[in-house]
mmCIF file with all atom_site columns, C-alpha atoms in Angstrom:
data_model
loop_
_atom_site.group_PDB
_atom_site.id
_atom_site.type_symbol
_atom_site.label_atom_id
_atom_site.label_alt_id
_atom_site.label_comp_id
_atom_site.label_asym_id
_atom_site.label_entity_id
_atom_site.label_seq_id
_atom_site.pdbx_PDB_ins_code
_atom_site.Cartn_x
_atom_site.Cartn_y
_atom_site.Cartn_z
_atom_site.occupancy
_atom_site.B_iso_or_equiv
_atom_site.pdbx_formal_charge
_atom_site.auth_seq_id
_atom_site.auth_comp_id
_atom_site.auth_asym_id
_atom_site.auth_atom_id
_atom_site.pdbx_PDB_model_num
ATOM 1   C CA . MET A 1 1   ? 28.104  -13.519 0.407   1.00 0.00 ? 1313 MET A CA 1
ATOM 2   C CA . ARG A 1 2   ? 28.150  -10.461 2.668   1.00 0.00 ? 1314 ARG A CA 1
ATOM 3   C CA . PRO A 1 3   ? 28.486  -11.121 6.387   1.00 0.00 ? 1315 PRO A CA 1
ATOM 4   C CA . ARG A 1 4   ? 25.498  -9.960  8.371   1.00 0.00 ? 1316 ARG A CA 1
ATOM 5   C CA . ASN A 1 5   ? 25.882  -6.978  10.606  1.00 0.00 ? 1317 ASN A CA 1
ATOM 6   C CA . THR A 1 6   ? 23.717  -8.297  13.426  1.00 0.00 ? 1318 THR A CA 1
ATOM 7   C CA . GLU A 1 7   ? 24.418  -5.378  15.749  1.00 0.00 ? 1319 GLU A CA 1
ATOM 8   C CA . SER A 1 8   ? 22.997  -2.825  13.298  1.00 0.00 ? 1320 SER A CA 1
ATOM 9   C CA . GLN A 1 9   ? 20.064  -5.129  12.517  1.00 0.00 ? 1321 GLN A CA 1
ATOM 10  C CA . TYR A 1 10  ? 19.192  -5.277  16.212  1.00 0.00 ? 1322 TYR A CA 1
ATOM 11  C CA . GLN A 1 11  ? 19.442  -1.492  16.465  1.00 0.00 ? 1323 GLN A CA 1
ATOM 12  C CA . ASN A 1 12  ? 17.016  -1.183  13.575  1.00 0.00 ? 1324 ASN A CA 1
ATOM 13  C CA . ILE A 1 13  ? 14.623  -3.705  15.093  1.00 0.00 ? 1325 ILE A CA 1
ATOM 14  C CA . GLU A 1 14  ? 14.671  -1.643  18.290  1.00 0.00 ? 1326 GLU A CA 1
ATOM 15  C CA . THR A 1 15  ? 13.859  1.442   16.216  1.00 0.00 ? 1327 THR A CA 1
ATOM 16  C CA . LEU A 1 16  ? 11.011  -0.388  14.486  1.00 0.00 ? 1328 LEU A CA 1
ATOM 17  C CA . SER A 1 17  ? 9.554   -1.440  17.830  1.00 0.00 ? 1329 SER A CA 1
ATOM 18  C CA . ARG A 1 18  ? 8.758   2.239   18.454  1.00 0.00 ? 1330 ARG A CA 1
ATOM 19  C CA . ILE A 1 19  ? 6.962   2.581   15.106  1.00 0.00 ? 1331 ILE A CA 1
ATOM 20  C CA . MET A 1 20  ? 3.299   1.709   14.600  1.00 0.00 ? 1332 MET A CA 1
ATOM 21  C CA . THR A 1 21  ? 2.980   1.151   10.862  1.00 0.00 ? 1333 THR A CA 1
ATOM 22  C CA . VAL A 1 22  ? -0.493  1.496   9.387   1.00 0.00 ? 1334 VAL A CA 1
ATOM 23  C CA . ILE A 1 23  ? -1.361  -0.724  6.436   1.00 0.00 ? 1335 ILE A CA 1
ATOM 24  C CA . HIS A 1 24  ? -3.993  0.582   4.018   1.00 0.00 ? 1336 HIS A CA 1
ATOM 25  C CA . ILE A 1 25  ? -5.762  -1.963  1.797   1.00 0.00 ? 1337 ILE A CA 1
ATOM 26  C CA . VAL A 1 26  ? -8.286  -1.068  -0.902  1.00 0.00 ? 1338 VAL A CA 1
ATOM 27  C CA . LEU A 1 27  ? -10.135 -3.315  -3.361  1.00 0.00 ? 1339 LEU A CA 1
ATOM 28  C CA . PHE A 1 28  ? -11.487 -1.623  -6.502  1.00 0.00 ? 1340 PHE A CA 1
ATOM 29  C CA . LYS A 1 29  ? -14.327 -2.809  -8.723  1.00 0.00 ? 1341 LYS A CA 1
ATOM 30  C CA . PHE A 1 30  ? -15.285 -0.903  -11.872 1.00 0.00 ? 1342 PHE A CA 1
ATOM 31  C CA . ARG A 1 31  ? -18.656 -0.890  -13.596 1.00 0.00 ? 1343 ARG A CA 1
ATOM 32  C CA . LYS A 1 32  ? -18.911 -3.412  -16.434 1.00 0.00 ? 1344 LYS A CA 1
ATOM 33  C CA . ASP A 1 33  ? -19.015 -0.662  -19.097 1.00 0.00 ? 1345 ASP A CA 1
ATOM 34  C CA . VAL A 1 34  ? -15.564 0.708   -18.148 1.00 0.00 ? 1346 VAL A CA 1
ATOM 35  C CA . SER A 1 35  ? -12.899 -0.087  -20.741 1.00 0.00 ? 1347 SER A CA 1
ATOM 36  C CA . ALA A 1 36  ? -9.740  -2.035  -20.018 1.00 0.00 ? 1348 ALA A CA 1
ATOM 37  C CA . ALA A 1 37  ? -7.741  0.970   -21.256 1.00 0.00 ? 1349 ALA A CA 1
ATOM 38  C CA . HIS A 1 38  ? -9.386  3.237   -18.667 1.00 0.00 ? 1350 HIS A CA 1
ATOM 39  C CA . ARG A 1 39  ? -8.749  0.700   -15.894 1.00 0.00 ? 1351 ARG A CA 1
ATOM 40  C CA . GLN A 1 40  ? -5.076  0.469   -16.920 1.00 0.00 ? 1352 GLN A CA 1
ATOM 41  C CA . THR A 1 41  ? -4.740  4.259   -16.857 1.00 0.00 ? 1353 THR A CA 1
ATOM 42  C CA . PHE A 1 42  ? -6.192  4.218   -13.343 1.00 0.00 ? 1354 PHE A CA 1
ATOM 43  C CA . VAL A 1 43  ? -3.603  1.633   -12.248 1.00 0.00 ? 1355 VAL A CA 1
ATOM 44  C CA . SER A 1 44  ? -0.737  3.656   -13.766 1.00 0.00 ? 1356 SER A CA 1
ATOM 45  C CA . GLU A 1 45  ? -1.903  6.823   -12.023 1.00 0.00 ? 1357 GLU A CA 1
ATOM 46  C CA . LEU A 1 46  ? -2.520  5.006   -8.743  1.00 0.00 ? 1358 LEU A CA 1
ATOM 47  C CA . LYS A 1 47  ? 1.030   3.631   -8.732  1.00 0.00 ? 1359 LYS A CA 1
ATOM 48  C CA . GLN A 1 48  ? 2.378   7.194   -8.835  1.00 0.00 ? 1360 GLN A CA 1
ATOM 49  C CA . LEU A 1 49  ? 0.991   7.782   -5.338  1.00 0.00 ? 1361 LEU A CA 1
ATOM 50  C CA . LYS A 1 50  ? 3.963   5.812   -3.975  1.00 0.00 ? 1362 LYS A CA 1
ATOM 51  C CA . ASN A 1 51  ? 5.988   8.997   -4.461  1.00 0.00 ? 1363 ASN A CA 1
ATOM 52  C CA . LEU A 1 52  ? 4.031   10.884  -1.792  1.00 0.00 ? 1364 LEU A CA 1
ATOM 53  C CA . PRO A 1 53  ? 6.148   11.513  1.322   1.00 0.00 ? 1365 PRO A CA 1
ATOM 54  C CA . CYS A 1 54  ? 3.369   10.105  3.540   1.00 0.00 ? 1366 CYS A CA 1
ATOM 55  C CA . VAL A 1 55  ? 3.822   6.654   1.942   1.00 0.00 ? 1367 VAL A CA 1
ATOM 56  C CA . GLN A 1 56  ? 6.443   4.910   4.027   1.00 0.00 ? 1368 GLN A CA 1
ATOM 57  C CA . LYS A 1 57  ? 9.556   4.169   1.966   1.00 0.00 ? 1369 LYS A CA 1
ATOM 58  C CA . SER A 1 58  ? 7.448   4.312   -1.246  1.00 0.00 ? 1370 SER A CA 1
ATOM 59  C CA . ARG A 1 59  ? 5.800   1.022   -0.239  1.00 0.00 ? 1371 ARG A CA 1
ATOM 60  C CA . LEU A 1 60  ? 2.604   1.126   -2.277  1.00 0.00 ? 1372 LEU A CA 1
ATOM 61  C CA . ILE A 1 61  ? 1.667   -1.884  -4.380  1.00 0.00 ? 1373 ILE A CA 1
ATOM 62  C CA . VAL A 1 62  ? -1.159  -2.142  -6.903  1.00 0.00 ? 1374 VAL A CA 1
ATOM 63  C CA . GLY A 1 63  ? -2.073  -5.562  -8.229  1.00 0.00 ? 1375 GLY A CA 1
ATOM 64  C CA . GLY A 1 64  ? -4.644  -7.245  -10.378 1.00 0.00 ? 1376 GLY A CA 1
ATOM 65  C CA . PRO A 1 65  ? -6.416  -8.926  -11.875 1.00 0.00 ? 1377 PRO A CA 1
ATOM 66  C CA . SER A 1 66  ? -7.039  -11.512 -9.176  1.00 0.00 ? 1378 SER A CA 1
ATOM 67  C CA . ILE A 1 67  ? -5.519  -14.963 -9.537  1.00 0.00 ? 1379 ILE A CA 1
ATOM 68  C CA . THR A 1 68  ? -7.745  -16.345 -6.771  1.00 0.00 ? 1380 THR A CA 1
ATOM 69  C CA . GLU A 1 69  ? -9.130  -19.827 -7.413  1.00 0.00 ? 1381 GLU A CA 1
ATOM 70  C CA . PRO A 1 70  ? -12.034 -20.123 -7.711  1.00 0.00 ? 1382 PRO A CA 1
ATOM 71  C CA . ILE A 1 71  ? -12.342 -16.624 -9.170  1.00 0.00 ? 1383 ILE A CA 1
ATOM 72  C CA . GLU A 1 72  ? -15.784 -16.150 -7.580  1.00 0.00 ? 1384 GLU A CA 1
ATOM 73  C CA . LYS A 1 73  ? -14.038 -15.652 -4.234  1.00 0.00 ? 1385 LYS A CA 1
ATOM 74  C CA . SER A 1 74  ? -12.673 -12.352 -5.593  1.00 0.00 ? 1386 SER A CA 1
ATOM 75  C CA . ARG A 1 75  ? -16.264 -11.107 -5.947  1.00 0.00 ? 1387 ARG A CA 1
ATOM 76  C CA . GLY A 1 76  ? -15.483 -9.313  -9.188  1.00 0.00 ? 1388 GLY A CA 1
ATOM 77  C CA . PHE A 1 77  ? -12.913 -6.875  -7.807  1.00 0.00 ? 1389 PHE A CA 1
ATOM 78  C CA . HIS A 1 78  ? -10.440 -5.788  -10.459 1.00 0.00 ? 1390 HIS A CA 1
ATOM 79  C CA . TYR A 1 79  ? -7.498  -4.401  -8.449  1.00 0.00 ? 1391 TYR A CA 1
ATOM 80  C CA . ALA A 1 80  ? -6.052  -4.213  -4.963  1.00 0.00 ? 1392 ALA A CA 1
ATOM 81  C CA . LEU A 1 81  ? -3.843  -1.565  -3.410  1.00 0.00 ? 1393 LEU A CA 1
ATOM 82  C CA . VAL A 1 82  ? -1.671  -2.081  -0.335  1.00 0.00 ? 1394 VAL A CA 1
ATOM 83  C CA . SER A 1 83  ? 0.259   0.840   1.103   1.00 0.00 ? 1395 SER A CA 1
ATOM 84  C CA . TYR A 1 84  ? 2.338   1.390   4.232   1.00 0.00 ? 1396 TYR A CA 1
ATOM 85  C CA . HIS A 1 85  ? 2.216   4.552   6.347   1.00 0.00 ? 1397 HIS A CA 1
ATOM 86  C CA . LYS A 1 86  ? 4.205   5.607   9.403   1.00 0.00 ? 1398 LYS A CA 1
ATOM 87  C CA . ASP A 1 87  ? 1.056   6.112   11.472  1.00 0.00 ? 1399 ASP A CA 1
ATOM 88  C CA . ALA A 1 88  ? -2.622  7.089   11.268  1.00 0.00 ? 1400 ALA A CA 1
ATOM 89  C CA . GLU A 1 89  ? -1.695  10.732  10.701  1.00 0.00 ? 1401 GLU A CA 1
ATOM 90  C CA . ALA A 1 90  ? 0.408   9.803   7.651   1.00 0.00 ? 1402 ALA A CA 1
ATOM 91  C CA . LEU A 1 91  ? -2.521  7.796   6.273   1.00 0.00 ? 1403 LEU A CA 1
ATOM 92  C CA . ALA A 1 92  ? -4.830  10.787  6.797   1.00 0.00 ? 1404 ALA A CA 1
ATOM 93  C CA . GLU A 1 93  ? -2.295  12.975  4.963   1.00 0.00 ? 1405 GLU A CA 1
ATOM 94  C CA . TYR A 1 94  ? -2.272  10.460  2.085   1.00 0.00 ? 1406 TYR A CA 1
ATOM 95  C CA . GLN A 1 95  ? -6.080  10.439  1.914   1.00 0.00 ? 1407 GLN A CA 1
ATOM 96  C CA . ALA A 1 96  ? -6.248  14.253  1.966   1.00 0.00 ? 1408 ALA A CA 1
ATOM 97  C CA . SER A 1 97  ? -3.504  14.826  -0.612  1.00 0.00 ? 1409 SER A CA 1
ATOM 98  C CA . HIS A 1 98  ? -4.249  16.615  -3.860  1.00 0.00 ? 1410 HIS A CA 1
ATOM 99  C CA . GLU A 1 99  ? -2.712  13.738  -5.819  1.00 0.00 ? 1411 GLU A CA 1
ATOM 100 C CA . HIS A 1 100 ? -4.911  11.090  -4.166  1.00 0.00 ? 1412 HIS A CA 1
ATOM 101 C CA . HIS A 1 101 ? -8.005  13.203  -4.764  1.00 0.00 ? 1413 HIS A CA 1
ATOM 102 C CA . ARG A 1 102 ? -7.064  13.779  -8.414  1.00 0.00 ? 1414 ARG A CA 1
ATOM 103 C CA . VAL A 1 103 ? -6.501  10.097  -9.158  1.00 0.00 ? 1415 VAL A CA 1
ATOM 104 C CA . THR A 1 104 ? -9.602  8.796   -7.400  1.00 0.00 ? 1416 THR A CA 1
ATOM 105 C CA . SER A 1 105 ? -11.992 11.549  -8.507  1.00 0.00 ? 1417 SER A CA 1
ATOM 106 C CA . THR A 1 106 ? -10.823 11.422  -12.132 1.00 0.00 ? 1418 THR A CA 1
ATOM 107 C CA . TYR A 1 107 ? -10.273 7.715   -12.686 1.00 0.00 ? 1419 TYR A CA 1
ATOM 108 C CA . PHE A 1 108 ? -12.328 5.817   -10.117 1.00 0.00 ? 1420 PHE A CA 1
ATOM 109 C CA . TRP A 1 109 ? -15.316 7.467   -8.407  1.00 0.00 ? 1421 TRP A CA 1
ATOM 110 C CA . PRO A 1 110 ? -17.256 8.251   -11.624 1.00 0.00 ? 1422 PRO A CA 1
ATOM 111 C CA . PHE A 1 111 ? -16.687 4.636   -12.804 1.00 0.00 ? 1423 PHE A CA 1
ATOM 112 C CA . LYS A 1 112 ? -17.086 2.801   -9.475  1.00 0.00 ? 1424 LYS A CA 1
ATOM 113 C CA . ASP A 1 113 ? -19.138 -0.322  -8.986  1.00 0.00 ? 1425 ASP A CA 1
ATOM 114 C CA . ASP A 1 114 ? -17.765 -1.136  -5.521  1.00 0.00 ? 1426 ASP A CA 1
ATOM 115 C CA . LEU A 1 115 ? -14.875 -0.462  -3.156  1.00 0.00 ? 1427 LEU A CA 1
ATOM 116 C CA . ILE A 1 116 ? -13.653 -2.041  0.056   1.00 0.00 ? 1428 ILE A CA 1
ATOM 117 C CA . ARG A 1 117 ? -11.188 -0.270  2.327   1.00 0.00 ? 1429 ARG A CA 1
ATOM 118 C CA . PHE A 1 118 ? -9.506  -1.801  5.357   1.00 0.00 ? 1430 PHE A CA 1
ATOM 119 C CA . ASP A 1 119 ? -6.829  -0.045  7.420   1.00 0.00 ? 1431 ASP A CA 1
ATOM 120 C CA . PHE A 1 120 ? -5.034  -1.402  10.463  1.00 0.00 ? 1432 PHE A CA 1
ATOM 121 C CA . GLU A 1 121 ? -2.117  -0.744  12.781  1.00 0.00 ? 1433 GLU A CA 1
ATOM 122 C CA . VAL A 1 122 ? 0.523   -3.439  12.687  1.00 0.00 ? 1434 VAL A CA 1
ATOM 123 C CA . ASP A 1 123 ? 1.016   -5.154  16.006  1.00 0.00 ? 1435 ASP A CA 1
ATOM 124 C CA . LYS A 1 124 ? 4.317   -4.195  17.630  1.00 0.00 ? 1436 LYS A CA 1
ATOM 125 C CA . ASP A 1 125 ? 5.428   -7.845  17.589  1.00 0.00 ? 1437 ASP A CA 1
ATOM 126 C CA . ASP A 1 126 ? 4.895   -8.027  13.812  1.00 0.00 ? 1438 ASP A CA 1
ATOM 127 C CA . GLU A 1 127 ? 6.422   -4.676  12.884  1.00 0.00 ? 1439 GLU A CA 1
ATOM 128 C CA . HIS A 1 128 ? 9.724   -6.235  11.787  1.00 0.00 ? 1440 HIS A CA 1
ATOM 129 C CA . MET A 1 129 ? 7.876   -8.098  9.002   1.00 0.00 ? 1441 MET A CA 1
ATOM 130 C CA . CYS A 1 130 ? 6.882   -4.839  7.290   1.00 0.00 ? 1442 CYS A CA 1
ATOM 131 C CA . PHE A 1 131 ? 10.418  -4.204  6.069   1.00 0.00 ? 1443 PHE A CA 1
ATOM 132 C CA . PRO A 1 132 ? 12.910  -6.509  4.375   1.00 0.00 ? 1444 PRO A CA 1
ATOM 133 C CA . ILE A 1 133 ? 16.164  -7.139  6.239   1.00 0.00 ? 1445 ILE A CA 1
ATOM 134 C CA . GLU A 1 134 ? 18.059  -5.464  3.379   1.00 0.00 ? 1446 GLU A CA 1
ATOM 135 C CA . MET A 1 135 ? 16.126  -2.252  4.051   1.00 0.00 ? 1447 MET A CA 1
ATOM 136 C CA . LEU A 1 136 ? 16.951  -2.468  7.755   1.00 0.00 ? 1448 LEU A CA 1
ATOM 137 C CA . SER A 1 137 ? 20.649  -2.921  6.982   1.00 0.00 ? 1449 SER A CA 1
ATOM 138 C CA . LYS A 1 138 ? 20.704  0.098   4.652   1.00 0.00 ? 1450 LYS A CA 1
ATOM 139 C CA . GLU A 1 139 ? 19.090  2.268   7.327   1.00 0.00 ? 1451 GLU A CA 1
ATOM 140 C CA . ALA A 1 140 ? 21.760  1.242   9.837   1.00 0.00 ? 1452 ALA A CA 1
ATOM 141 C CA . GLU A 1 141 ? 24.497  2.293   7.430   1.00 0.00 ? 1453 GLU A CA 1
ATOM 142 C CA . SER A 1 142 ? 23.045  5.780   6.918   1.00 0.00 ? 1454 SER A CA 1
#
Protein backbone atom coordinates (compact mmCIF):
# COMPACT_ATOMS: atom_id res chain seq x y z
CA MET A 1 0.00 0.00 0.00
CA ARG A 2 1.33 3.43 -0.97
CA PRO A 3 1.66 5.96 1.82
CA ARG A 4 -0.54 8.99 1.34
CA ASN A 5 1.07 12.26 0.50
CA THR A 6 -1.22 14.41 2.62
CA GLU A 7 0.67 17.63 1.96
CA SER A 8 0.12 17.42 -1.81
CA GLN A 9 -3.50 16.36 -1.28
CA TYR A 10 -4.10 19.48 0.80
CA GLN A 11 -2.46 21.63 -1.86
CA ASN A 12 -4.79 20.14 -4.45
CA ILE A 13 -7.83 20.67 -2.24
CA GLU A 14 -6.80 24.32 -1.90
CA THR A 15 -6.56 24.52 -5.69
CA LEU A 16 -10.00 22.94 -6.06
CA SER A 17 -11.50 25.45 -3.65
CA ARG A 18 -10.84 28.13 -6.29
CA ILE A 19 -12.61 26.12 -9.01
CA MET A 20 -16.36 26.25 -9.59
CA THR A 21 -17.12 23.04 -11.47
CA VAL A 22 -20.32 22.99 -13.51
CA ILE A 23 -22.15 19.68 -13.79
CA HIS A 24 -24.28 19.16 -16.90
CA ILE A 25 -27.01 16.51 -16.74
CA VAL A 26 -29.21 15.51 -19.68
CA LEU A 27 -31.92 12.85 -19.91
CA PHE A 28 -32.77 11.60 -23.41
CA LYS A 29 -36.00 9.96 -24.56
CA PHE A 30 -36.40 8.71 -28.13
CA ARG A 31 -39.64 8.26 -30.04
CA LYS A 32 -41.01 4.71 -29.87
CA ASP A 33 -40.28 4.07 -33.57
CA VAL A 34 -36.51 4.62 -33.16
CA SER A 35 -34.51 1.39 -33.41
CA ALA A 36 -32.25 0.07 -30.67
CA ALA A 37 -29.38 0.13 -33.18
CA HIS A 38 -29.88 3.86 -33.80
CA ARG A 39 -30.04 4.56 -30.05
CA GLN A 40 -26.79 2.61 -29.54
CA THR A 41 -25.07 4.59 -32.30
CA PHE A 42 -26.19 7.78 -30.55
CA VAL A 43 -24.67 6.57 -27.26
CA SER A 44 -21.37 5.65 -28.97
CA GLU A 45 -21.16 9.05 -30.64
CA LEU A 46 -22.17 10.88 -27.47
CA LYS A 47 -19.39 9.19 -25.50
CA GLN A 48 -16.83 10.64 -27.93
CA LEU A 49 -17.65 14.13 -26.65
CA LYS A 50 -15.53 13.36 -23.58
CA ASN A 51 -12.51 14.12 -25.77
CA LEU A 52 -13.44 17.79 -26.12
CA PRO A 53 -11.03 20.05 -24.21
CA CYS A 54 -13.97 21.83 -22.54
CA VAL A 55 -14.94 18.59 -20.74
CA GLN A 56 -13.01 18.62 -17.49
CA LYS A 57 -10.54 15.72 -17.35
CA SER A 58 -12.67 13.80 -19.91
CA ARG A 59 -15.34 13.31 -17.23
CA LEU A 60 -18.40 12.60 -19.35
CA ILE A 61 -20.53 9.57 -18.55
CA VAL A 62 -23.42 8.18 -20.58
CA GLY A 63 -25.63 5.55 -19.00
CA GLY A 64 -28.78 3.63 -19.66
CA PRO A 65 -31.15 2.02 -19.73
CA SER A 66 -32.49 2.98 -16.32
CA ILE A 67 -32.39 0.44 -13.51
CA THR A 68 -34.76 2.53 -11.39
CA GLU A 69 -37.38 0.54 -9.48
CA PRO A 70 -40.20 0.93 -10.18
CA ILE A 71 -39.30 1.71 -13.79
CA GLU A 72 -42.20 4.18 -14.10
CA LYS A 73 -40.16 6.65 -12.04
CA SER A 74 -37.77 6.94 -15.01
CA ARG A 75 -40.66 8.30 -17.10
CA GLY A 76 -39.50 6.44 -20.18
CA PHE A 77 -36.13 8.15 -20.56
CA HIS A 78 -33.62 5.93 -22.32
CA TYR A 79 -30.24 7.47 -21.42
CA ALA A 80 -28.59 9.97 -19.12
CA LEU A 81 -25.45 12.02 -19.64
CA VAL A 82 -23.41 13.62 -16.86
CA SER A 83 -20.44 15.80 -17.73
CA TYR A 84 -18.10 18.03 -15.75
CA HIS A 85 -16.89 21.44 -16.94
CA LYS A 86 -14.44 23.91 -15.41
CA ASP A 87 -17.03 26.70 -15.38
CA ALA A 88 -20.09 28.06 -17.20
CA GLU A 89 -17.93 29.29 -20.07
CA ALA A 90 -16.54 25.78 -20.63
CA LEU A 91 -20.09 24.40 -20.68
CA ALA A 92 -21.09 27.04 -23.24
CA GLU A 93 -18.06 26.05 -25.34
CA TYR A 94 -19.17 22.40 -25.13
CA GLN A 95 -22.71 23.29 -26.20
CA ALA A 96 -21.46 25.40 -29.12
CA SER A 97 -18.88 22.89 -30.38
CA HIS A 98 -19.14 21.45 -33.86
CA GLU A 99 -18.92 17.93 -32.44
CA HIS A 100 -21.82 18.44 -30.01
CA HIS A 101 -23.95 19.93 -32.77
CA ARG A 102 -23.12 17.06 -35.14
CA VAL A 103 -24.01 14.35 -32.63
CA THR A 104 -27.24 15.91 -31.39
CA SER A 105 -28.51 17.14 -34.77
CA THR A 106 -27.73 13.85 -36.52
CA TYR A 107 -28.63 11.28 -33.88
CA PHE A 108 -31.06 12.89 -31.44
CA TRP A 109 -33.09 15.95 -32.46
CA PRO A 110 -34.83 14.32 -35.47
CA PHE A 111 -35.72 11.30 -33.27
CA LYS A 112 -36.53 13.10 -30.00
CA ASP A 113 -39.55 12.39 -27.86
CA ASP A 114 -38.34 14.36 -24.83
CA LEU A 115 -35.25 15.82 -23.19
CA ILE A 116 -34.47 17.22 -19.76
CA ARG A 117 -31.38 19.31 -19.12
CA PHE A 118 -30.17 20.47 -15.72
CA ASP A 119 -26.90 22.33 -15.14
CA PHE A 120 -25.52 23.55 -11.83
CA GLU A 121 -22.41 24.96 -10.20
CA VAL A 122 -20.97 22.73 -7.52
CA ASP A 123 -20.91 24.35 -4.12
CA LYS A 124 -17.39 25.26 -3.03
CA ASP A 125 -17.71 22.98 0.01
CA ASP A 126 -18.53 20.00 -2.23
CA GLU A 127 -15.95 20.62 -4.94
CA HIS A 128 -13.54 18.01 -3.55
CA MET A 129 -16.14 15.29 -4.26
CA CYS A 130 -15.97 15.93 -8.02
CA PHE A 131 -12.55 14.32 -8.31
CA PRO A 132 -11.21 11.06 -6.92
CA ILE A 133 -8.30 11.33 -4.49
CA GLU A 134 -6.12 9.41 -6.97
CA MET A 135 -6.68 12.19 -9.52
CA LEU A 136 -5.73 14.81 -6.94
CA SER A 137 -2.53 12.94 -6.10
CA LYS A 138 -1.53 12.67 -9.77
CA GLU A 139 -2.03 16.41 -10.25
CA ALA A 140 0.24 17.14 -7.29
CA GLU A 141 2.99 15.03 -8.81
CA SER A 142 2.90 16.87 -12.14
